[in-house]
PDB file of C-alpha atoms in Angstrom:
ATOM      1  CA  UNK A   1      47.729  28.519  90.882  1.00 56.00           C
ATOM      2  CA  UNK A   2      49.466  27.418  94.075  1.00 85.00           C
ATOM      3  CA  UNK A   3      49.523  29.900  96.942  1.00 96.00           C
ATOM      4  CA  UNK A   4      53.053  30.891  97.934  1.00 97.00           C
ATOM      5  CA  UNK A   5      53.833  30.072 101.569  1.00 98.00           C
ATOM      6  CA  UNK A   6      54.120  33.165 103.772  1.00 98.00           C
ATOM      7  CA  UNK A   7      55.999  33.495 107.061  1.00 98.00           C
ATOM      8  CA  UNK A   8      55.771  36.704 109.079  1.00 98.00           C
ATOM      9  CA  UNK A   9      57.716  37.454 112.235  1.00 98.00           C
ATOM     10  CA  UNK A  10      56.019  39.872 114.635  1.00 98.00           C
ATOM     11  CA  UNK A  11      58.660  41.156 117.054  1.00 98.00           C
ATOM     12  CA  UNK A  12      56.027  43.130 118.991  1.00 98.00           C
ATOM     13  CA  UNK A  13      57.389  45.614 121.582  1.00 98.00           C
ATOM     14  CA  UNK A  14      60.753  43.916 122.020  1.00 98.00           C
ATOM     15  CA  UNK A  15      64.406  44.623 121.393  1.00 96.00           C
ATOM     16  CA  UNK A  16      67.329  46.966 121.815  1.00 98.00           C
ATOM     17  CA  UNK A  17      69.569  48.078 118.963  1.00 98.00           C
ATOM     18  CA  UNK A  18      72.064  45.326 119.781  1.00 98.00           C
ATOM     19  CA  UNK A  19      69.386  42.648 120.121  1.00 98.00           C
ATOM     20  CA  UNK A  20      67.839  43.660 116.821  1.00 98.00           C
ATOM     21  CA  UNK A  21      71.209  43.538 115.069  1.00 98.00           C
ATOM     22  CA  UNK A  22      71.750  40.035 116.462  1.00 98.00           C
ATOM     23  CA  UNK A  23      68.378  38.804 115.145  1.00 98.00           C
ATOM     24  CA  UNK A  24      69.112  40.330 111.733  1.00 98.00           C
ATOM     25  CA  UNK A  25      72.559  38.718 111.728  1.00 98.00           C
ATOM     26  CA  UNK A  26      71.014  35.284 112.350  1.00 98.00           C
ATOM     27  CA  UNK A  27      68.578  35.778 109.469  1.00 98.00           C
ATOM     28  CA  UNK A  28      71.267  37.077 107.125  1.00 98.00           C
ATOM     29  CA  UNK A  29      73.426  33.995 107.712  1.00 98.00           C
ATOM     30  CA  UNK A  30      70.594  31.457 107.560  1.00 97.00           C
ATOM     31  CA  UNK A  31      69.989  29.042 104.722  1.00 97.00           C
ATOM     32  CA  UNK A  32      66.340  29.482 103.845  1.00 97.00           C
ATOM     33  CA  UNK A  33      64.210  28.331 100.903  1.00 96.00           C
ATOM     34  CA  UNK A  34      64.169  30.552  97.830  1.00 96.00           C
ATOM     35  CA  UNK A  35      61.692  33.358  97.266  1.00 95.00           C
ATOM     36  CA  UNK A  36      59.648  31.217  94.882  1.00 95.00           C
ATOM     37  CA  UNK A  37      58.991  28.791  97.772  1.00 96.00           C
ATOM     38  CA  UNK A  38      58.354  31.183 100.668  1.00 98.00           C
ATOM     39  CA  UNK A  39      57.735  34.898 101.221  1.00 98.00           C
ATOM     40  CA  UNK A  40      59.300  36.109 104.482  1.00 98.00           C
ATOM     41  CA  UNK A  41      58.420  39.359 106.261  1.00 98.00           C
ATOM     42  CA  UNK A  42      59.639  40.552 109.672  1.00 98.00           C
ATOM     43  CA  UNK A  43      57.963  43.259 111.715  1.00 98.00           C
ATOM     44  CA  UNK A  44      60.202  45.141 114.155  1.00 98.00           C
ATOM     45  CA  UNK A  45      59.008  48.019 116.347  1.00 98.00           C
ATOM     46  CA  UNK A  46      58.663  51.356 114.526  1.00 98.00           C
ATOM     47  CA  UNK A  47      61.913  52.737 115.956  1.00 98.00           C
ATOM     48  CA  UNK A  48      63.927  49.929 114.322  1.00 98.00           C
ATOM     49  CA  UNK A  49      62.204  49.793 110.914  1.00 98.00           C
ATOM     50  CA  UNK A  50      64.878  51.671 108.980  1.00 98.00           C
ATOM     51  CA  UNK A  51      67.745  49.926 110.786  1.00 98.00           C
ATOM     52  CA  UNK A  52      66.338  46.493 109.986  1.00 98.00           C
ATOM     53  CA  UNK A  53      65.488  47.392 106.389  1.00 98.00           C
ATOM     54  CA  UNK A  54      69.036  48.666 105.808  1.00 98.00           C
ATOM     55  CA  UNK A  55      70.798  45.674 107.392  1.00 98.00           C
ATOM     56  CA  UNK A  56      68.557  42.764 106.384  1.00 98.00           C
ATOM     57  CA  UNK A  57      69.129  40.620 103.287  1.00 97.00           C
ATOM     58  CA  UNK A  58      67.016  41.887 100.406  1.00 96.00           C
ATOM     59  CA  UNK A  59      64.812  38.815  99.969  1.00 96.00           C
ATOM     60  CA  UNK A  60      63.324  39.246 103.456  1.00 98.00           C
ATOM     61  CA  UNK A  61      60.826  42.096 103.570  1.00 98.00           C
ATOM     62  CA  UNK A  62      59.941  44.417 106.435  1.00 98.00           C
ATOM     63  CA  UNK A  63      56.520  45.256 107.893  1.00 98.00           C
ATOM     64  CA  UNK A  64      55.286  47.847 110.351  1.00 98.00           C
ATOM     65  CA  UNK A  65      53.171  46.591 113.260  1.00 98.00           C
ATOM     66  CA  UNK A  66      50.394  49.134 112.762  1.00 98.00           C
ATOM     67  CA  UNK A  67      49.509  52.367 110.986  1.00 98.00           C
ATOM     68  CA  UNK A  68      47.001  55.159 111.396  1.00 98.00           C
ATOM     69  CA  UNK A  69      43.543  55.001 109.861  1.00 97.00           C
ATOM     70  CA  UNK A  70      43.927  58.074 107.644  1.00 96.00           C
ATOM     71  CA  UNK A  71      46.460  60.661 106.515  1.00 95.00           C
ATOM     72  CA  UNK A  72      48.797  62.033 109.192  1.00 94.00           C
ATOM     73  CA  UNK A  73      48.314  65.265 111.105  1.00 96.00           C
ATOM     74  CA  UNK A  74      47.401  66.026 114.700  1.00 97.00           C
ATOM     75  CA  UNK A  75      47.439  62.405 115.882  1.00 97.00           C
ATOM     76  CA  UNK A  76      50.122  62.264 118.552  1.00 97.00           C
ATOM     77  CA  UNK A  77      51.895  58.932 118.803  1.00 96.00           C
ATOM     78  CA  UNK A  78      50.536  57.544 115.534  1.00 97.00           C
ATOM     79  CA  UNK A  79      52.415  56.624 112.352  1.00 98.00           C
ATOM     80  CA  UNK A  80      50.745  57.188 108.990  1.00 98.00           C
ATOM     81  CA  UNK A  81      50.722  54.908 105.964  1.00 98.00           C
ATOM     82  CA  UNK A  82      52.320  57.763 104.033  1.00 98.00           C
ATOM     83  CA  UNK A  83      55.293  57.701 106.417  1.00 98.00           C
ATOM     84  CA  UNK A  84      55.714  53.974 105.818  1.00 98.00           C
ATOM     85  CA  UNK A  85      55.630  54.578 102.073  1.00 98.00           C
ATOM     86  CA  UNK A  86      58.279  57.275 102.531  1.00 98.00           C
ATOM     87  CA  UNK A  87      60.514  54.725 104.303  1.00 97.00           C
ATOM     88  CA  UNK A  88      59.796  52.124 101.573  1.00 98.00           C
ATOM     89  CA  UNK A  89      58.178  49.731 104.060  1.00 98.00           C
ATOM     90  CA  UNK A  90      56.026  47.405 101.923  1.00 98.00           C
ATOM     91  CA  UNK A  91      53.883  45.674 104.565  1.00 98.00           C
ATOM     92  CA  UNK A  92      51.871  46.469 107.693  1.00 98.00           C
ATOM     93  CA  UNK A  93      50.144  44.279 110.303  1.00 98.00           C
ATOM     94  CA  UNK A  94      46.623  45.499 111.090  1.00 98.00           C
ATOM     95  CA  UNK A  95      44.037  44.279 113.583  1.00 98.00           C
ATOM     96  CA  UNK A  96      46.299  42.201 115.800  1.00 97.00           C
ATOM     97  CA  UNK A  97      44.369  40.849 118.784  1.00 95.00           C
ATOM     98  CA  UNK A  98      46.542  42.815 121.198  1.00 95.00           C
ATOM     99  CA  UNK A  99      45.331  46.022 119.569  1.00 96.00           C
ATOM    100  CA  UNK A 100      41.731  44.818 119.361  1.00 97.00           C
ATOM    101  CA  UNK A 101      41.638  43.742 123.017  1.00 95.00           C
ATOM    102  CA  UNK A 102      43.985  46.165 124.796  1.00 96.00           C
ATOM    103  CA  UNK A 103      43.353  49.264 122.674  1.00 96.00           C
ATOM    104  CA  UNK A 104      39.715  48.464 121.854  1.00 97.00           C
ATOM    105  CA  UNK A 105      40.077  48.626 118.070  1.00 98.00           C
ATOM    106  CA  UNK A 106      36.689  47.622 116.654  1.00 98.00           C
ATOM    107  CA  UNK A 107      36.076  45.436 113.615  1.00 98.00           C
ATOM    108  CA  UNK A 108      34.961  48.539 111.690  1.00 98.00           C
ATOM    109  CA  UNK A 109      38.057  50.534 112.691  1.00 98.00           C
ATOM    110  CA  UNK A 110      40.279  47.652 111.590  1.00 98.00           C
ATOM    111  CA  UNK A 111      38.428  47.506 108.265  1.00 98.00           C
ATOM    112  CA  UNK A 112      38.982  51.235 107.740  1.00 98.00           C
ATOM    113  CA  UNK A 113      42.697  50.878 108.542  1.00 98.00           C
ATOM    114  CA  UNK A 114      43.121  47.996 106.108  1.00 98.00           C
ATOM    115  CA  UNK A 115      41.395  49.984 103.353  1.00 98.00           C
ATOM    116  CA  UNK A 116      43.494  53.092 103.956  1.00 98.00           C
ATOM    117  CA  UNK A 117      46.819  51.224 104.010  1.00 98.00           C
ATOM    118  CA  UNK A 118      45.924  49.462 100.755  1.00 98.00           C
ATOM    119  CA  UNK A 119      44.912  52.792  99.201  1.00 98.00           C
ATOM    120  CA  UNK A 120      48.448  54.042  99.844  1.00 98.00           C
ATOM    121  CA  UNK A 121      50.034  50.997  98.207  1.00 98.00           C
ATOM    122  CA  UNK A 122      50.985  49.097 101.369  1.00 98.00           C
ATOM    123  CA  UNK A 123      50.304  45.375 101.575  1.00 98.00           C
ATOM    124  CA  UNK A 124      48.424  44.207 104.667  1.00 98.00           C
ATOM    125  CA  UNK A 125      48.625  41.281 107.062  1.00 98.00           C
ATOM    126  CA  UNK A 126      45.099  41.485 108.505  1.00 98.00           C
ATOM    127  CA  UNK A 127      44.478  39.570 111.742  1.00 98.00           C
ATOM    128  CA  UNK A 128      41.336  37.826 112.937  1.00 98.00           C
ATOM    129  CA  UNK A 129      40.738  35.447 115.827  1.00 97.00           C
ATOM    130  CA  UNK A 130      38.568  34.487 118.787  1.00 96.00           C
ATOM    131  CA  UNK A 131      39.098  34.552 122.562  1.00 94.00           C
ATOM    132  CA  UNK A 132      38.983  31.418 124.723  1.00 91.00           C
ATOM    133  CA  UNK A 133      35.525  32.394 125.974  1.00 93.00           C
ATOM    134  CA  UNK A 134      34.272  32.746 122.398  1.00 94.00           C
ATOM    135  CA  UNK A 135      35.741  29.378 121.392  1.00 93.00           C
ATOM    136  CA  UNK A 136      34.276  27.590 124.399  1.00 91.00           C
ATOM    137  CA  UNK A 137      30.847  29.061 123.656  1.00 96.00           C
ATOM    138  CA  UNK A 138      31.020  27.759 120.074  1.00 95.00           C
ATOM    139  CA  UNK A 139      31.244  31.219 118.506  1.00 95.00           C
ATOM    140  CA  UNK A 140      34.638  30.873 116.761  1.00 95.00           C
ATOM    141  CA  UNK A 141      33.358  30.871 113.175  1.00 96.00           C
ATOM    142  CA  UNK A 142      30.826  33.615 113.864  1.00 97.00           C
ATOM    143  CA  UNK A 143      33.552  35.840 115.366  1.00 97.00           C
ATOM    144  CA  UNK A 144      36.136  35.395 112.600  1.00 98.00           C
ATOM    145  CA  UNK A 145      33.471  35.793 109.907  1.00 97.00           C
ATOM    146  CA  UNK A 146      32.341  39.104 111.437  1.00 98.00           C
ATOM    147  CA  UNK A 147      35.940  40.341 111.642  1.00 98.00           C
ATOM    148  CA  UNK A 148      36.576  39.352 108.017  1.00 98.00           C
ATOM    149  CA  UNK A 149      33.260  40.825 106.827  1.00 98.00           C
ATOM    150  CA  UNK A 150      34.175  44.213 108.342  1.00 98.00           C
ATOM    151  CA  UNK A 151      37.267  44.248 106.091  1.00 98.00           C
ATOM    152  CA  UNK A 152      35.384  42.947 103.046  1.00 98.00           C
ATOM    153  CA  UNK A 153      32.883  45.797 103.365  1.00 98.00           C
ATOM    154  CA  UNK A 154      35.700  48.336 102.913  1.00 98.00           C
ATOM    155  CA  UNK A 155      37.820  46.781 100.145  1.00 98.00           C
ATOM    156  CA  UNK A 156      37.178  45.244  96.746  1.00 95.00           C
ATOM    157  CA  UNK A 157      40.633  43.872  95.876  1.00 97.00           C
ATOM    158  CA  UNK A 158      42.271  41.220  98.072  1.00 98.00           C
ATOM    159  CA  UNK A 159      45.450  40.769  96.001  1.00 97.00           C
ATOM    160  CA  UNK A 160      47.617  42.571  98.561  1.00 98.00           C
ATOM    161  CA  UNK A 161      46.071  41.108 101.710  1.00 98.00           C
ATOM    162  CA  UNK A 162      47.233  38.116 103.737  1.00 98.00           C
ATOM    163  CA  UNK A 163      44.695  37.022 106.361  1.00 98.00           C
ATOM    164  CA  UNK A 164      46.179  35.824 109.653  1.00 98.00           C
ATOM    165  CA  UNK A 165      43.987  33.611 111.817  1.00 97.00           C
ATOM    166  CA  UNK A 166      45.234  33.988 115.386  1.00 95.00           C
ATOM    167  CA  UNK A 167      43.186  32.346 118.126  1.00 94.00           C
ATOM    168  CA  UNK A 168      43.690  34.752 121.020  1.00 92.00           C
ATOM    169  CA  UNK A 169      43.812  31.900 123.533  1.00 88.00           C
ATOM    170  CA  UNK A 170      46.895  30.529 121.746  1.00 87.00           C
ATOM    171  CA  UNK A 171      48.950  33.738 121.543  1.00 81.00           C
ATOM    172  CA  UNK A 172      51.909  33.705 123.897  1.00 78.00           C
ATOM    173  CA  UNK A 173      50.236  31.085 126.090  1.00 80.00           C
ATOM    174  CA  UNK A 174      52.072  28.027 124.845  1.00 80.00           C
ATOM    175  CA  UNK A 175      48.689  26.590 123.825  1.00 80.00           C
ATOM    176  CA  UNK A 176      48.424  25.879 120.128  1.00 81.00           C
ATOM    177  CA  UNK A 177      45.376  25.119 118.060  1.00 87.00           C
ATOM    178  CA  UNK A 178      45.758  21.517 116.980  1.00 91.00           C
ATOM    179  CA  UNK A 179      46.422  21.066 113.269  1.00 93.00           C
ATOM    180  CA  UNK A 180      42.811  19.895 112.938  1.00 94.00           C
ATOM    181  CA  UNK A 181      41.450  22.947 114.790  1.00 94.00           C
ATOM    182  CA  UNK A 182      43.555  25.314 112.681  1.00 95.00           C
ATOM    183  CA  UNK A 183      42.583  23.565 109.448  1.00 97.00           C
ATOM    184  CA  UNK A 184      38.887  23.694 110.359  1.00 96.00           C
ATOM    185  CA  UNK A 185      38.902  27.477 110.812  1.00 96.00           C
ATOM    186  CA  UNK A 186      41.073  28.079 107.744  1.00 98.00           C
ATOM    187  CA  UNK A 187      38.751  25.897 105.677  1.00 98.00           C
ATOM    188  CA  UNK A 188      35.664  27.733 106.960  1.00 97.00           C
ATOM    189  CA  UNK A 189      37.280  31.116 106.261  1.00 98.00           C
ATOM    190  CA  UNK A 190      38.046  30.015 102.701  1.00 98.00           C
ATOM    191  CA  UNK A 191      34.433  28.866 102.334  1.00 98.00           C
ATOM    192  CA  UNK A 192      33.309  32.263 103.668  1.00 98.00           C
ATOM    193  CA  UNK A 193      35.354  33.989 100.955  1.00 98.00           C
ATOM    194  CA  UNK A 194      33.851  31.708  98.310  1.00 98.00           C
ATOM    195  CA  UNK A 195      30.299  32.468  99.470  1.00 98.00           C
ATOM    196  CA  UNK A 196      30.710  36.190 100.244  1.00 98.00           C
ATOM    197  CA  UNK A 197      33.519  37.547  98.047  1.00 97.00           C
ATOM    198  CA  UNK A 198      34.285  35.187  95.162  1.00 97.00           C
ATOM    199  CA  UNK A 199      35.549  31.647  94.494  1.00 97.00           C
ATOM    200  CA  UNK A 200      38.637  33.182  92.840  1.00 97.00           C
ATOM    201  CA  UNK A 201      39.561  35.129  95.976  1.00 97.00           C
ATOM    202  CA  UNK A 202      38.823  32.055  98.106  1.00 97.00           C
ATOM    203  CA  UNK A 203      41.300  30.069  96.052  1.00 97.00           C
ATOM    204  CA  UNK A 204      44.037  32.690  95.926  1.00 97.00           C
ATOM    205  CA  UNK A 205      44.035  34.436  99.310  1.00 98.00           C
ATOM    206  CA  UNK A 206      46.695  33.264 101.723  1.00 98.00           C
ATOM    207  CA  UNK A 207      45.310  32.421 105.160  1.00 98.00           C
ATOM    208  CA  UNK A 208      48.112  32.019 107.682  1.00 98.00           C
ATOM    209  CA  UNK A 209      48.094  30.808 111.282  1.00 97.00           C
ATOM    210  CA  UNK A 210      49.444  32.524 114.381  1.00 95.00           C
ATOM    211  CA  UNK A 211      49.453  31.362 117.966  1.00 89.00           C
ATOM    212  CA  UNK A 212      52.469  29.856 119.756  1.00 89.00           C
ATOM    213  CA  UNK A 213      53.988  28.536 116.511  1.00 94.00           C
ATOM    214  CA  UNK A 214      57.482  27.173 117.070  1.00 94.00           C
ATOM    215  CA  UNK A 215      60.138  24.982 115.525  1.00 95.00           C
ATOM    216  CA  UNK A 216      58.587  21.834 116.994  1.00 94.00           C
ATOM    217  CA  UNK A 217      55.008  22.226 115.731  1.00 94.00           C
ATOM    218  CA  UNK A 218      55.423  24.170 112.488  1.00 96.00           C
ATOM    219  CA  UNK A 219      55.771  21.242 110.072  1.00 97.00           C
ATOM    220  CA  UNK A 220      52.608  19.488 111.189  1.00 96.00           C
ATOM    221  CA  UNK A 221      50.677  22.762 110.986  1.00 96.00           C
ATOM    222  CA  UNK A 222      52.205  23.659 107.601  1.00 97.00           C
ATOM    223  CA  UNK A 223      50.996  20.370 106.153  1.00 97.00           C
ATOM    224  CA  UNK A 224      47.328  21.361 106.548  1.00 97.00           C
ATOM    225  CA  UNK A 225      45.802  22.018 103.096  1.00 96.00           C
ATOM    226  CA  UNK A 226      44.210  25.406 103.860  1.00 97.00           C
ATOM    227  CA  UNK A 227      47.097  26.738 105.957  1.00 97.00           C
ATOM    228  CA  UNK A 228      49.380  28.956 103.874  1.00 98.00           C
ATOM    229  CA  UNK A 229      51.990  30.024 106.419  1.00 98.00           C
ATOM    230  CA  UNK A 230      52.457  31.610 109.794  1.00 98.00           C
ATOM    231  CA  UNK A 231      52.497  34.858 111.715  1.00 98.00           C
ATOM    232  CA  UNK A 232      55.026  34.106 114.438  1.00 97.00           C
ATOM    233  CA  UNK A 233      55.373  36.003 117.723  1.00 95.00           C
ATOM    234  CA  UNK A 234      57.927  35.039 120.369  1.00 95.00           C
ATOM    235  CA  UNK A 235      59.685  32.417 118.264  1.00 96.00           C
ATOM    236  CA  UNK A 236      60.486  35.047 115.601  1.00 97.00           C
ATOM    237  CA  UNK A 237      62.999  36.548 118.047  1.00 97.00           C
ATOM    238  CA  UNK A 238      64.857  33.230 118.283  1.00 97.00           C
ATOM    239  CA  UNK A 239      67.015  31.159 115.909  1.00 96.00           C
ATOM    240  CA  UNK A 240      64.145  28.650 115.565  1.00 97.00           C
ATOM    241  CA  UNK A 241      62.388  31.196 113.326  1.00 98.00           C
ATOM    242  CA  UNK A 242      64.649  29.823 110.585  1.00 98.00           C
ATOM    243  CA  UNK A 243      63.170  26.337 111.139  1.00 98.00           C
ATOM    244  CA  UNK A 244      59.679  27.815 110.837  1.00 98.00           C
ATOM    245  CA  UNK A 245      60.617  29.452 107.528  1.00 98.00           C
ATOM    246  CA  UNK A 246      61.972  26.110 106.309  1.00 98.00           C
ATOM    247  CA  UNK A 247      58.644  24.419 107.056  1.00 97.00           C
ATOM    248  CA  UNK A 248      57.454  25.971 103.773  1.00 97.00           C
ATOM    249  CA  UNK A 249      59.094  23.034 102.002  1.00 96.00           C
ATOM    250  CA  UNK A 250      56.370  20.746 103.422  1.00 94.00           C
ATOM    251  CA  UNK A 251      54.090  22.174 100.715  1.00 85.00           C
ATOM    252  CA  UNK A 252      56.378  21.007  97.922  1.00 72.00           C
TER     253      UNK A 252
END
């Protein structure tokens, strides 16, 4: 069975009410491929989740950018998976490199968060990726395998997980993994799933790429056989996000 292309837009810590409404307006007016060709999810900051969900066309889904590792309570500043369920938010991004590096979230902590979100019925975009230092030392595959293994140790069902490979050196830097570099890591991750989880999961899980994806490079990246979509940062705030969504048609 073919894997449906997936395009996520991570708005990060950006936007005012007016700016968010403008982005939503652009998406609502855009001509994009049908839902059987591409699954589109956008991830605004927490404070705009309900606004975006209420204004955005129904075929584009909404994700939170993070959620807490267990049920809510005395955890000031955190947002629980149960709260997301209450707001009918179907997706969450977990393990983004900015949280791993700036907030020191460990592989094990990320694995626990993925497991808890799934247990509450939320689908997860789980992020893995290496730093420039790790790539230059030849440790890329070792790093992403360890990050993926920490998730695999906590969950048994991958049906509601999309894995996002985001080389840290390519996020917001303008540097992009070449199509060959991206394909190599995606292929190795799929092989890891085949060897360590199951061939069925290896064949069905969507592995998407993130790291300075834009309207100019998306088609060439989308054409890679093991690349099933994108998690887009800065470009998801711009009209070119529509072009990135349209790159899904390369797979047809």
